[in-house]
Amino acid sequence: MGIDGNTILAQSLKKQGVEYVFGIVGIPVIETALAFQLAGLKYVGMRNEQAACYAAQAVGYLTGKPGVCLAVSGPGLLHCIGGMANAQVNCWPLIVIAGSCPQDHEGIGGFQEWPQVESSRLYCKYAVRPPSPRLIPLHVEKAVRLASSGRPGVAYIDMPGTLLMAEAEEDQVPIDYYNADPVRLAHPDPALVEQAASVLAKAERPLIIVGKGAAYGRAEDAICRLVNNTKIPVLPTPMGKGVVPDESEFCVSTARTQALLKADVILLLGARLNWMLHFGQTPRFAPDVKVIQVDISPEEFHNSIKSEVAVHSDIKPFTEALIQKLAEKQVALQTNSNDWWQALKQKQKANTEFVLAQSNDKSVPLNYYAVFKAVQANIPKDSIIVSEGANTMDIGRGLLLNNKPRHRLDAGTFGTMGVGPGFAIAAAMWCRDYAPEKRVICVEGDSAFGFSGMEIETMFRYKLPVIIVIVNNNGIYSGFNKEVMQDLQSGGDVTQCTPPTALSVEVRYEKMMEIFGESGHLCRTVEEIEAAVKKALSVTDKPSIINILIDPQSNRKPQTFSWLTESKL
Ligand code: ADP
Ligand code: MG
């Protein structure tokens, strides 16, 4: 019996445990998507390959198994590149599969011909074109293994039309042979655990920083135990939120600047000392801070600053071993009498007061803080929160709380805008299969929403009840109100006098619901937001859009330090 490339690819993916595929079909991958469905993979057809790529990587982060993004040749694959870079920079597992022009058309101007393997190489851990149908299963297994083990990342599989159609004898295709054993977690060197424990035991102002590597590594139970036992303050990175609940008494997000600045020992669990953590350098950190760095990727050690202890290990077994060592040394802070805790609590109180004042200010047009307070008060506490946009994401991070791991998806290490709808689709698909009561709230700036807004159609088609909240300030960072915009644009040539950060004023994004025969919510007040969120929560078979018009000049709390550290050049 003959079996074609499409079917071999589909069955191999299934065999390797892949569950979800997001993509857009066209020549030569229409039959590929059909073969995927036939093999029992869940296929979600999207509207832009970039968004499909974002969805596939989010499912990889949520489940630990890479999702697949399926694209057509040439432009299809090229539209995935931004998504591949985002996954690679975030260290999330992803497999991209694109059709490519038939091999006998290569070099003579084939339809959508492009050097796709070479183009992908920079954005991948592994890029391959299987040389024959018989070898597809080998490369699929390798792609899954490379994408998900070690530091997770991206694999690209190129499938020329000729390979998709090529036939092999079924008994010659070793689909079942390539069934790699799950990779065992890497355990830490006990001597390094002892060293880490000794450094922590001597610390006066210890701090635990939890990153999205810890979330991906499913280390939440161990880390919560570590924090509860030792009472060491814990600070999550944006997507590390929820590994230790934001509402935990040990979480010091509201004193972030102070915690980073004053800590004398930092236990870094699955986070990198990159721009998001101000490179671990002065003026944001103490010059003599001792870092205990734990990472699955030894290439990451001593980046930017030298670590005191560098442990090559999976976070979970390391944390479990450390708990034991610290118990032996009886390391536990007294939160009520310890100076470090007192200093942090004081700072937390001052910062919380500012936020409270802002969020209680219901004057119209609303400020960001009031908007997020109203949203937070009305959504279920275990919601998955997708968030993007500049102020929307930054300010929302403090007010939209995560008490569970892997429940926040945002612009991430690469700061990519346009990820929201794709991430939300992936999260909603996963919820439907594994946590049907859970809701996905997709909180978007108006600019961010513009990148992938048409994915609302995908949400309708697949009946995904994503709640899209658009925090609309008429612009990028901040915008202008009607009068100011009119004034500015009457100044002469419209291309010369329209501010680059401006978007159209009071765009009625909620009316996108009407092209599907539904209606959306337009809100200007806290009461309207509360009513809209409640209404949206009652909808379970389609998305909702809540468009909130805020003060275009609303801004975030003044910061002690400017956003990025000053350049030393
Ligand atoms: P954040 O954005 O939260 O600071 P980063 O993406 O910068 O997090 O860093 C995550 C780090 O976690 C990466 O260096 C990655 O190699 C590491 N990592 C990922 N999974 C694991 C794991 N299971 N165990 C240990 N480290 C991990
Ligand atoms: Mg905006």
Coordinates of C-alpha atoms and ligand atoms in Angstrom, one line a residue:
M1 CA 0.0 0.0 0.0
G2 CA 1.2 3.5 -0.9
I3 CA 1.2 6.4 1.6
D4 CA 1.9 10.0 0.6
G5 CA 4.1 12.7 2.2
N6 CA 1.1 14.5 3.6
T7 CA -0.1 11.5 5.4
I8 CA 3.3 10.5 6.7
L9 CA 3.8 14.0 8.0
A10 CA 0.4 14.0 9.7
Q11 CA 0.9 10.6 11.3
S12 CA 4.4 11.4 12.4
L13 CA 3.3 14.6 14.2
K14 CA 0.5 12.7 15.9
K15 CA 2.9 9.9 16.9
Q16 CA 5.2 12.6 18.5
G17 CA 2.4 13.9 20.6
V18 CA 1.6 17.1 18.7
E19 CA -2.0 18.1 19.3
Y20 CA -2.6 21.5 17.8
V21 CA -1.9 23.0 14.4
F22 CA -2.6 26.7 13.5
G23 CA -2.2 27.8 9.9
I24 CA -3.4 29.1 6.7
V25 CA -3.8 26.8 3.7
G26 CA -3.2 27.3 0.0
I27 CA -1.0 25.6 -2.6
P28 CA 0.6 23.2 -1.8
V29 CA -0.7 22.5 1.8
I30 CA -4.5 22.2 1.5
E31 CA -4.2 18.4 1.4
T32 CA -1.7 18.6 4.2
A33 CA -4.3 20.3 6.5
L34 CA -6.8 17.7 5.5
A35 CA -4.4 14.9 6.3
F36 CA -3.7 16.5 9.7
Q37 CA -7.4 16.4 10.5
L38 CA -7.7 12.8 9.3
A39 CA -4.8 11.9 11.6
G40 CA -6.7 13.4 14.6
L41 CA -4.7 16.7 14.9
K42 CA -6.7 19.8 15.8
Y43 CA -6.4 22.3 12.9
V44 CA -7.3 25.9 13.4
G45 CA -7.4 28.0 10.2
M46 CA -6.2 31.6 11.0
R47 CA -6.2 34.9 9.0
N48 CA -2.5 35.8 9.0
E49 CA 0.5 33.4 9.3
Q50 CA 2.1 35.6 11.9
A51 CA -0.9 35.2 14.2
A52 CA -1.0 31.5 13.5
C53 CA 2.7 31.3 14.5
Y54 CA 1.9 33.2 17.7
A55 CA -0.9 30.8 18.5
A56 CA 1.2 27.7 17.9
Q57 CA 4.0 29.0 20.2
A58 CA 1.5 29.9 23.0
V59 CA 0.1 26.4 22.9
G60 CA 3.7 25.1 23.2
Y61 CA 4.3 27.2 26.3
L62 CA 0.9 26.3 27.8
T63 CA 1.2 22.5 27.3
G64 CA 5.0 21.9 27.0
K65 CA 4.4 20.1 23.7
P66 CA 5.2 22.2 20.6
G67 CA 2.3 23.4 18.5
V68 CA 2.6 23.5 14.8
C69 CA 2.2 26.4 12.5
L70 CA 1.4 25.4 8.9
A71 CA 2.0 27.9 6.1
V72 CA 2.2 28.0 2.3
S73 CA 5.3 28.6 0.4
G74 CA 7.2 31.9 -0.1
P75 CA 5.2 34.7 1.4
G76 CA 3.4 32.3 3.7
L77 CA 6.7 31.1 5.3
L78 CA 8.1 34.7 5.3
H79 CA 5.1 36.0 7.3
C80 CA 5.9 33.4 10.0
I81 CA 9.4 34.8 10.5
G82 CA 8.4 37.4 13.1
G83 CA 6.5 34.7 15.0
M84 CA 9.5 32.3 14.8
A85 CA 11.8 35.0 16.2
N86 CA 9.4 35.7 19.0
A87 CA 9.3 32.0 20.0
Q88 CA 13.0 31.7 19.8
V89 CA 13.7 34.8 21.9
N90 CA 11.0 33.7 24.4
C91 CA 12.5 30.2 24.5
W92 CA 9.1 28.7 23.7
P93 CA 8.7 25.4 21.7
L94 CA 7.3 25.8 18.2
I95 CA 7.4 23.8 14.9
V96 CA 6.8 25.6 11.7
I97 CA 6.0 23.6 8.6
A98 CA 5.7 25.3 5.2
G99 CA 5.0 23.9 1.8
S100 CA 7.5 25.0 -0.8
C101 CA 7.7 25.0 -4.6
P102 CA 8.1 21.6 -6.3
Q103 CA 11.7 20.6 -6.5
D104 CA 11.6 20.3 -10.3
H105 CA 10.6 24.0 -10.5
E106 CA 13.4 25.2 -8.4
G107 CA 15.9 27.5 -10.0
I108 CA 13.7 28.3 -13.0
G109 CA 11.3 30.7 -11.2
G110 CA 8.9 28.3 -9.5
F111 CA 5.6 29.6 -8.0
Q112 CA 6.4 31.3 -4.7
E113 CA 10.0 29.9 -4.9
W114 CA 12.1 31.1 -2.0
P115 CA 15.2 29.7 -0.1
Q116 CA 13.0 28.8 2.8
V117 CA 15.3 26.5 4.8
E118 CA 18.1 29.2 4.6
S119 CA 15.6 32.0 5.5
S120 CA 14.5 30.1 8.6
R121 CA 17.9 29.1 9.9
L122 CA 18.4 32.4 11.9
Y123 CA 15.1 31.9 13.7
C124 CA 15.5 28.2 14.5
K125 CA 17.3 25.6 16.5
Y126 CA 16.8 23.2 13.6
A127 CA 15.8 23.7 9.9
V128 CA 15.4 20.8 7.6
R129 CA 14.0 19.6 4.3
P130 CA 13.5 15.8 4.6
P131 CA 15.2 14.3 1.7
S132 CA 12.5 11.6 1.0
P133 CA 9.1 10.5 2.3
R134 CA 10.7 7.7 4.2
L135 CA 12.8 10.1 6.2
I136 CA 9.9 12.4 7.2
P137 CA 9.3 10.6 10.6
L138 CA 13.0 10.9 11.5
H139 CA 13.0 14.6 11.0
V140 CA 9.6 15.2 12.7
E141 CA 10.9 13.4 15.8
K142 CA 14.0 15.4 15.7
A143 CA 12.1 18.7 15.3
V144 CA 9.8 17.9 18.3
R145 CA 12.8 16.9 20.4
L146 CA 14.9 20.0 19.5
A147 CA 12.0 22.4 19.9
S148 CA 11.1 21.1 23.4
S149 CA 14.2 19.9 25.1
G150 CA 17.2 21.8 26.5
R151 CA 16.3 25.5 26.1
P152 CA 13.1 25.3 24.1
G153 CA 12.9 27.0 20.7
V154 CA 11.9 26.6 17.1
A155 CA 12.2 23.9 14.4
Y156 CA 11.4 24.4 10.8
I157 CA 10.4 21.6 8.4
D158 CA 10.3 22.4 4.7
M159 CA 8.0 20.4 2.6
P160 CA 8.2 20.9 -1.2
G161 CA 5.1 20.1 -3.2
T162 CA 6.8 17.1 -4.7
L163 CA 7.6 15.7 -1.3
L164 CA 4.0 16.2 0.0
M165 CA 2.7 14.3 -3.0
A166 CA 5.5 11.6 -3.2
E167 CA 4.4 8.1 -2.3
A168 CA 6.2 5.4 -0.4
E169 CA 5.3 1.8 0.5
E170 CA 3.6 2.0 3.9
D171 CA 5.7 -0.8 5.3
Q172 CA 8.8 1.0 4.3
V173 CA 8.0 4.1 6.4
P174 CA 9.1 3.8 10.0
I175 CA 6.5 6.1 11.6
D176 CA 6.5 4.0 14.8
Y177 CA 10.2 3.5 15.0
Y178 CA 11.0 7.1 16.0
N179 CA 9.5 7.3 19.4
A180 CA 12.1 9.1 21.5
D181 CA 11.9 8.5 25.3
P182 CA 11.0 11.7 27.1
V183 CA 14.2 13.5 28.1
R184 CA 14.9 13.1 31.8
L185 CA 15.0 16.3 33.7
A186 CA 18.5 17.6 34.3
H187 CA 19.4 17.4 38.1
P188 CA 21.8 19.8 39.8
D189 CA 25.3 19.0 41.1
P190 CA 24.7 18.5 44.9
A191 CA 27.9 20.6 45.6
L192 CA 26.4 23.5 43.8
V193 CA 23.1 23.2 45.7
E194 CA 25.1 23.2 49.0
Q195 CA 27.0 26.3 47.8
A196 CA 23.7 28.1 46.8
A197 CA 22.2 27.2 50.2
S198 CA 25.3 28.6 52.0
V199 CA 25.2 31.9 50.1
L200 CA 21.5 32.2 50.8
A201 CA 21.9 31.4 54.5
K202 CA 24.4 34.3 54.8
A203 CA 22.2 36.8 52.9
E204 CA 20.8 39.8 54.7
R205 CA 18.5 40.8 51.9
P206 CA 17.7 37.8 49.8
L207 CA 15.4 37.9 46.8
I208 CA 14.0 35.2 44.6
I209 CA 13.3 36.2 41.0
V210 CA 10.9 33.8 39.1
G211 CA 10.9 33.9 35.3
K212 CA 8.8 32.3 32.6
G213 CA 11.4 29.5 32.5
A214 CA 10.2 28.4 35.9
A215 CA 6.6 28.6 34.6
Y216 CA 7.5 26.5 31.5
G217 CA 9.4 24.1 33.7
R218 CA 6.3 23.5 35.9
A219 CA 8.2 24.3 39.0
E220 CA 5.3 26.1 40.8
D221 CA 4.7 23.6 43.6
A222 CA 8.4 23.4 44.5
I223 CA 8.9 27.2 44.3
C224 CA 5.8 27.9 46.4
R225 CA 7.1 25.5 49.0
L226 CA 10.5 27.1 48.9
V227 CA 9.0 30.6 49.4
N228 CA 6.6 29.4 52.2
N229 CA 9.4 27.7 54.1
T230 CA 12.0 30.4 53.9
K231 CA 9.8 33.5 53.6
I232 CA 12.3 35.0 51.2
P233 CA 10.6 37.8 49.2
V234 CA 9.7 36.8 45.6
L235 CA 9.5 38.9 42.5
P236 CA 8.1 37.5 39.3
T237 CA 9.0 38.7 35.8
P238 CA 5.9 39.6 33.7
M239 CA 5.3 36.0 32.6
G240 CA 6.7 34.5 35.8
K241 CA 3.6 36.0 37.4
G242 CA 1.4 33.3 39.0
V243 CA 4.2 30.7 39.7
V244 CA 3.9 32.2 43.2
P245 CA 0.4 33.7 43.4
D246 CA 0.4 37.5 42.9
E247 CA -1.7 37.7 46.0
S248 CA 0.8 35.7 48.1
E249 CA 2.1 37.7 51.1
F250 CA 5.6 36.9 49.9
C251 CA 5.2 38.5 46.5
V252 CA 6.9 41.9 46.4
S253 CA 5.9 43.1 42.9
T254 CA 4.6 46.3 44.4
A255 CA 8.1 47.1 45.7
R256 CA 10.0 45.9 42.6
T257 CA 12.4 48.8 42.1
Q258 CA 13.4 48.7 45.8
A259 CA 13.7 44.9 45.9
L260 CA 16.1 44.8 42.9
L261 CA 18.1 47.8 44.2
K262 CA 18.7 46.6 47.7
A263 CA 18.9 42.8 47.5
D264 CA 22.3 41.4 48.4
V265 CA 21.7 37.9 47.1
I266 CA 19.4 37.0 44.3
L267 CA 18.2 33.5 43.4
L268 CA 17.4 33.7 39.7
L269 CA 15.0 30.9 38.7
G270 CA 14.4 30.6 34.9
A271 CA 14.9 34.3 34.0
R272 CA 17.6 36.1 32.1
L273 CA 19.4 39.2 33.2
N274 CA 18.5 41.0 30.0
W275 CA 16.8 44.3 29.4
M276 CA 13.7 43.2 31.3
L277 CA 15.9 42.8 34.5
H278 CA 18.1 45.8 33.7
F279 CA 21.0 43.5 32.9
G280 CA 21.5 42.9 36.6
Q281 CA 23.7 46.0 36.7
T282 CA 23.9 49.3 38.5
P283 CA 22.1 51.7 38.9
R284 CA 19.2 49.2 39.2
F285 CA 21.0 46.6 41.2
A286 CA 23.5 46.8 44.1
P287 CA 27.0 46.7 42.5
D288 CA 28.1 43.8 44.8
V289 CA 24.9 41.7 44.5
K290 CA 25.5 38.0 44.5
V291 CA 23.5 36.1 41.9
I292 CA 22.6 32.4 42.2
Q293 CA 21.7 31.5 38.6
V294 CA 19.7 28.4 37.7
D295 CA 19.1 27.7 34.1
I296 CA 18.6 24.8 31.7
S297 CA 21.0 26.5 29.3
P298 CA 24.6 26.8 30.5
E299 CA 25.3 29.2 27.7
E300 CA 23.2 31.7 29.7
F301 CA 25.6 31.8 32.7
H302 CA 27.5 34.9 33.6
N303 CA 25.8 36.9 30.9
S304 CA 26.0 40.6 31.6
I305 CA 27.3 40.0 35.2
K306 CA 29.2 37.2 36.7
S307 CA 27.1 34.8 38.9
E308 CA 28.3 33.8 42.3
V309 CA 26.9 30.3 41.8
A310 CA 25.7 29.0 38.4
V311 CA 23.7 25.8 38.4
H312 CA 23.0 23.9 35.3
S313 CA 19.7 22.2 36.1
D314 CA 16.0 22.1 35.5
I315 CA 14.4 24.5 38.0
K316 CA 12.1 21.9 39.6
P317 CA 14.7 19.3 40.8
F318 CA 17.0 22.2 41.8
T319 CA 14.3 23.9 43.9
E320 CA 13.4 20.6 45.5
A321 CA 17.1 19.9 46.5
L322 CA 17.5 23.5 47.7
I323 CA 14.4 23.3 50.0
Q324 CA 16.0 20.4 51.7
K325 CA 19.4 22.1 52.1
L326 CA 17.8 25.3 53.5
A327 CA 15.7 23.3 55.9
E328 CA 18.9 21.7 57.2
K329 CA 20.4 25.2 57.7
Q330 CA 17.1 26.4 59.2
V331 CA 16.9 29.4 56.8
A332 CA 13.7 31.3 57.4
L333 CA 13.1 35.0 57.6
Q334 CA 10.9 36.5 60.3
T335 CA 8.6 38.7 58.2
N336 CA 7.5 40.8 61.2
S337 CA 10.9 41.6 62.7
N338 CA 13.3 41.3 59.7
D339 CA 14.6 44.7 58.6
W340 CA 14.6 43.7 54.9
W341 CA 10.9 42.7 55.1
Q342 CA 10.1 45.9 57.0
A343 CA 11.8 48.1 54.3
L344 CA 9.9 46.2 51.5
K345 CA 6.6 46.4 53.2
Q346 CA 7.0 50.2 53.7
K347 CA 7.7 50.6 50.0
Q348 CA 4.8 48.3 49.1
K349 CA 2.4 50.4 51.2
A350 CA 3.5 53.7 49.6
N351 CA 3.2 52.3 46.0
T352 CA -0.1 50.7 46.7
E353 CA -1.5 54.0 48.0
F354 CA -0.6 55.7 44.7
V355 CA -2.3 53.0 42.7
L356 CA -5.3 53.0 44.9
A357 CA -5.8 56.7 44.5
Q358 CA -5.6 56.5 40.7
S359 CA -7.8 53.4 40.5
N360 CA -10.5 55.0 42.7
D361 CA -10.6 58.0 40.5
K362 CA -13.6 57.4 38.3
S363 CA -13.6 60.7 36.5
V364 CA -14.4 60.5 32.8
P365 CA -12.5 60.1 30.5
L366 CA -11.0 57.3 32.7
N367 CA -7.4 56.7 33.5
Y368 CA -5.7 53.3 33.0
Y369 CA -5.8 52.4 36.7
A370 CA -9.5 52.8 37.0
V371 CA -10.1 50.7 33.9
F372 CA -8.0 47.8 35.2
K373 CA -9.5 47.9 38.6
A374 CA -13.0 47.6 37.1
V375 CA -11.9 44.7 34.9
Q376 CA -10.0 42.9 37.6
A377 CA -12.9 43.1 40.0
N378 CA -15.3 41.4 37.6
I379 CA -13.3 38.6 36.0
P380 CA -12.8 35.1 37.5
K381 CA -9.6 34.9 39.4
D382 CA -8.2 32.0 37.4
S383 CA -8.6 33.7 34.0
I384 CA -5.9 33.5 31.5
I385 CA -4.8 37.0 30.8
V386 CA -3.4 38.0 27.5
S387 CA -2.0 41.5 27.5
E388 CA -0.2 43.7 25.0
G389 CA 0.2 47.4 24.2
A390 CA 2.7 49.8 25.8
N391 CA 0.9 51.4 28.8
T392 CA -1.9 48.8 28.6
M393 CA 0.5 46.0 29.3
D394 CA 2.8 47.8 31.7
I395 CA 0.1 49.3 33.9
G396 CA -2.1 46.2 33.6
R397 CA 0.7 44.0 34.9
G398 CA 0.3 45.4 38.3
L399 CA -3.5 45.4 38.5
L400 CA -4.6 42.3 36.6
L401 CA -3.5 39.6 38.9
N402 CA -2.3 36.0 38.2
N403 CA -2.7 33.4 40.9
K404 CA -1.8 30.5 38.7
P405 CA 1.2 29.8 36.6
R406 CA 1.2 30.1 32.8
H407 CA -1.9 32.3 33.0
R408 CA -0.3 35.4 31.6
L409 CA 0.7 35.8 28.0
D410 CA 2.2 39.1 26.8
A411 CA 4.6 40.8 24.4
G412 CA 7.4 38.9 26.2
T413 CA 11.2 39.2 25.9
F414 CA 11.0 40.4 22.3
G415 CA 8.4 43.1 23.1
T416 CA 6.3 41.9 20.1
M417 CA 3.1 43.7 19.4
G418 CA 0.3 41.9 17.6
V419 CA 0.7 38.7 19.6
G420 CA -2.6 39.1 21.6
P421 CA -5.3 37.6 19.4
G422 CA -3.1 34.6 18.4
F423 CA -2.2 33.9 22.0
A424 CA -5.8 34.2 23.0
I425 CA -7.0 31.8 20.4
A426 CA -4.4 29.2 21.5
A427 CA -5.4 29.7 25.2
A428 CA -9.1 29.4 24.4
M429 CA -8.5 26.2 22.4
W430 CA -6.5 24.8 25.3
C431 CA -9.2 25.9 27.8
R432 CA -11.9 24.3 25.8
D433 CA -10.1 20.9 25.9
Y434 CA -8.6 21.0 29.3
A435 CA -10.3 23.7 31.5
P436 CA -13.7 24.5 30.1
E437 CA -14.7 26.7 32.9
K438 CA -11.7 29.0 32.5
R439 CA -12.0 32.3 30.6
V440 CA -9.5 34.0 28.4
I441 CA -9.3 37.8 28.8
C442 CA -7.4 39.5 26.0
V443 CA -6.5 43.1 27.1
E444 CA -5.2 45.1 24.2
G445 CA -4.1 48.6 23.5
D446 CA -5.8 50.1 20.5
S447 CA -2.5 50.1 18.6
A448 CA -1.7 46.5 19.5
F449 CA -5.1 45.3 18.5
G450 CA -4.6 46.7 15.0
F451 CA -1.8 44.3 14.2
S452 CA -4.0 41.1 14.3
G453 CA -7.5 42.4 14.9
M454 CA -9.0 40.3 12.0
E455 CA -8.4 37.2 14.0
I456 CA -11.8 38.0 15.6
E457 CA -13.2 36.1 12.6
T458 CA -11.2 33.0 13.6
M459 CA -12.6 33.3 17.1
F460 CA -16.1 33.4 15.7
R461 CA -15.5 30.5 13.4
Y462 CA -14.2 28.3 16.1
K463 CA -16.7 29.5 18.7
L464 CA -14.0 30.7 21.1
P465 CA -15.4 32.9 23.9
V466 CA -12.4 35.2 24.2
I467 CA -13.2 38.5 25.9
I468 CA -11.3 41.2 24.0
V469 CA -10.9 44.4 26.1
I470 CA -9.5 47.3 24.0
V471 CA -8.1 50.1 26.1
N472 CA -8.5 52.8 23.5
N473 CA -6.4 56.0 23.9
N474 CA -6.4 57.0 20.2
G475 CA -2.7 56.2 19.7
I476 CA 0.6 54.5 20.3
Y477 CA 1.8 55.2 23.9
S478 CA -0.7 58.0 24.1
G479 CA -3.0 59.8 21.7
F480 CA -5.0 63.0 21.2
N481 CA -8.6 63.9 21.7
K482 CA -10.8 65.1 18.9
E483 CA -10.2 68.9 19.3
V484 CA -6.4 68.5 19.5
M485 CA -6.3 66.2 16.5
Q486 CA -8.5 68.5 14.5
D487 CA -6.2 71.4 15.4
L488 CA -3.0 69.5 14.6
Q489 CA -4.3 68.2 11.3
S490 CA -5.6 71.6 10.1
G491 CA -1.9 72.8 10.3
G492 CA -1.1 72.0 6.7
D493 CA -0.1 68.8 4.8
V494 CA -1.8 66.0 6.7
T495 CA 1.3 63.7 6.5
Q496 CA 3.5 66.5 7.9
C497 CA 1.3 67.4 10.8
T498 CA -0.3 64.2 12.0
P499 CA 1.8 63.0 15.0
P500 CA 3.4 59.6 14.3
T501 CA 2.0 58.3 17.5
A502 CA -1.6 59.3 16.7
L503 CA -4.4 56.9 15.6
S504 CA -7.9 57.9 14.6
V505 CA -9.9 59.3 17.4
E506 CA -12.5 57.2 19.2
V507 CA -12.5 54.3 16.7
R508 CA -15.5 52.1 17.3
Y509 CA -13.6 48.8 17.4
E510 CA -16.6 47.1 19.1
K511 CA -18.6 47.5 15.9
M512 CA -16.4 44.7 14.4
M513 CA -19.0 42.5 16.2
E514 CA -21.6 43.7 13.8
I515 CA -20.1 42.1 10.8
F516 CA -20.9 38.8 12.5
G517 CA -24.4 39.9 13.3
E518 CA -23.6 40.6 17.0
S519 CA -23.1 43.8 19.0
G520 CA -20.1 44.9 21.1
H521 CA -19.7 47.1 24.1
L522 CA -18.6 50.8 24.1
C523 CA -17.6 52.0 27.5
R524 CA -16.6 55.4 28.9
T525 CA -17.4 54.8 32.7
V526 CA -16.5 52.3 35.4
E527 CA -20.2 51.3 35.6
E528 CA -20.3 50.6 31.8
I529 CA -17.1 48.5 32.1
E530 CA -18.6 46.4 34.9
A531 CA -21.8 45.8 33.0
A532 CA -19.9 44.9 29.8
V533 CA -17.6 42.4 31.5
K534 CA -20.5 40.7 33.2
K535 CA -22.4 40.5 30.0
A536 CA -19.3 39.1 28.1
L537 CA -18.8 36.5 30.8
S538 CA -22.2 35.1 30.1
V539 CA -21.3 34.5 26.5
T540 CA -19.7 31.1 26.0
D541 CA -19.8 30.4 22.3
K542 CA -18.3 33.5 20.7
P543 CA -15.9 36.3 21.4
S544 CA -16.9 39.7 22.8
I545 CA -15.3 43.1 22.3
I546 CA -15.3 45.7 25.0
N547 CA -14.0 49.0 23.6
I548 CA -13.1 51.4 26.5
L549 CA -12.4 55.0 25.5
I550 CA -10.0 56.4 28.0
D551 CA -8.2 59.8 28.5
P552 CA -5.7 59.9 25.6
Q553 CA -3.2 61.6 27.9
S554 CA -3.5 59.1 30.8
N555 CA -0.1 57.8 31.8
R556 CA 1.6 55.6 34.2
K557 CA 2.9 56.4 37.6
P558 CA 6.2 58.4 37.5
Q559 CA 9.1 56.0 37.7
T560 CA 12.3 56.5 39.7
F561 CA 14.4 55.2 36.7
S562 CA 13.9 55.7 33.0
W563 CA 12.7 52.6 31.2
L564 CA 16.0 51.3 29.7
T565 CA 19.3 51.8 31.5
E566 CA 21.4 54.6 30.0
S567 CA 23.8 53.4 27.4
K568 CA 27.4 53.3 28.4
L569 CA 28.9 54.0 25.0
Ligands
ADP1 P1 11.7 36.1 31.8 O1 11.2 36.8 30.6 O2 10.6 35.6 32.7 O3 12.7 36.8 32.6 P2 13.4 34.5 30.2 O4 12.7 34.0 29.0 O5 14.3 35.7 30.0 O6 12.4 34.7 31.4 O7 14.3 33.4 30.8 C1 13.8 32.1 30.9 C2 15.1 31.2 31.1 O8 14.6 30.0 31.6 C3 15.9 30.9 29.9 O9 17.2 31.3 30.1 C4 15.7 29.4 29.7 O10 16.9 28.8 29.3 C5 15.4 28.9 31.1 N1 14.6 27.7 31.2 C6 13.5 27.3 30.5 N2 13.0 26.2 30.9 C7 13.7 25.8 32.0 C8 13.7 24.7 32.9 N3 12.7 23.8 32.8 N4 14.6 24.7 33.9 C9 15.5 25.6 34.0 N5 15.6 26.7 33.2 C10 14.7 26.8 32.2
MG2 MG -3.1 53.1 22.5

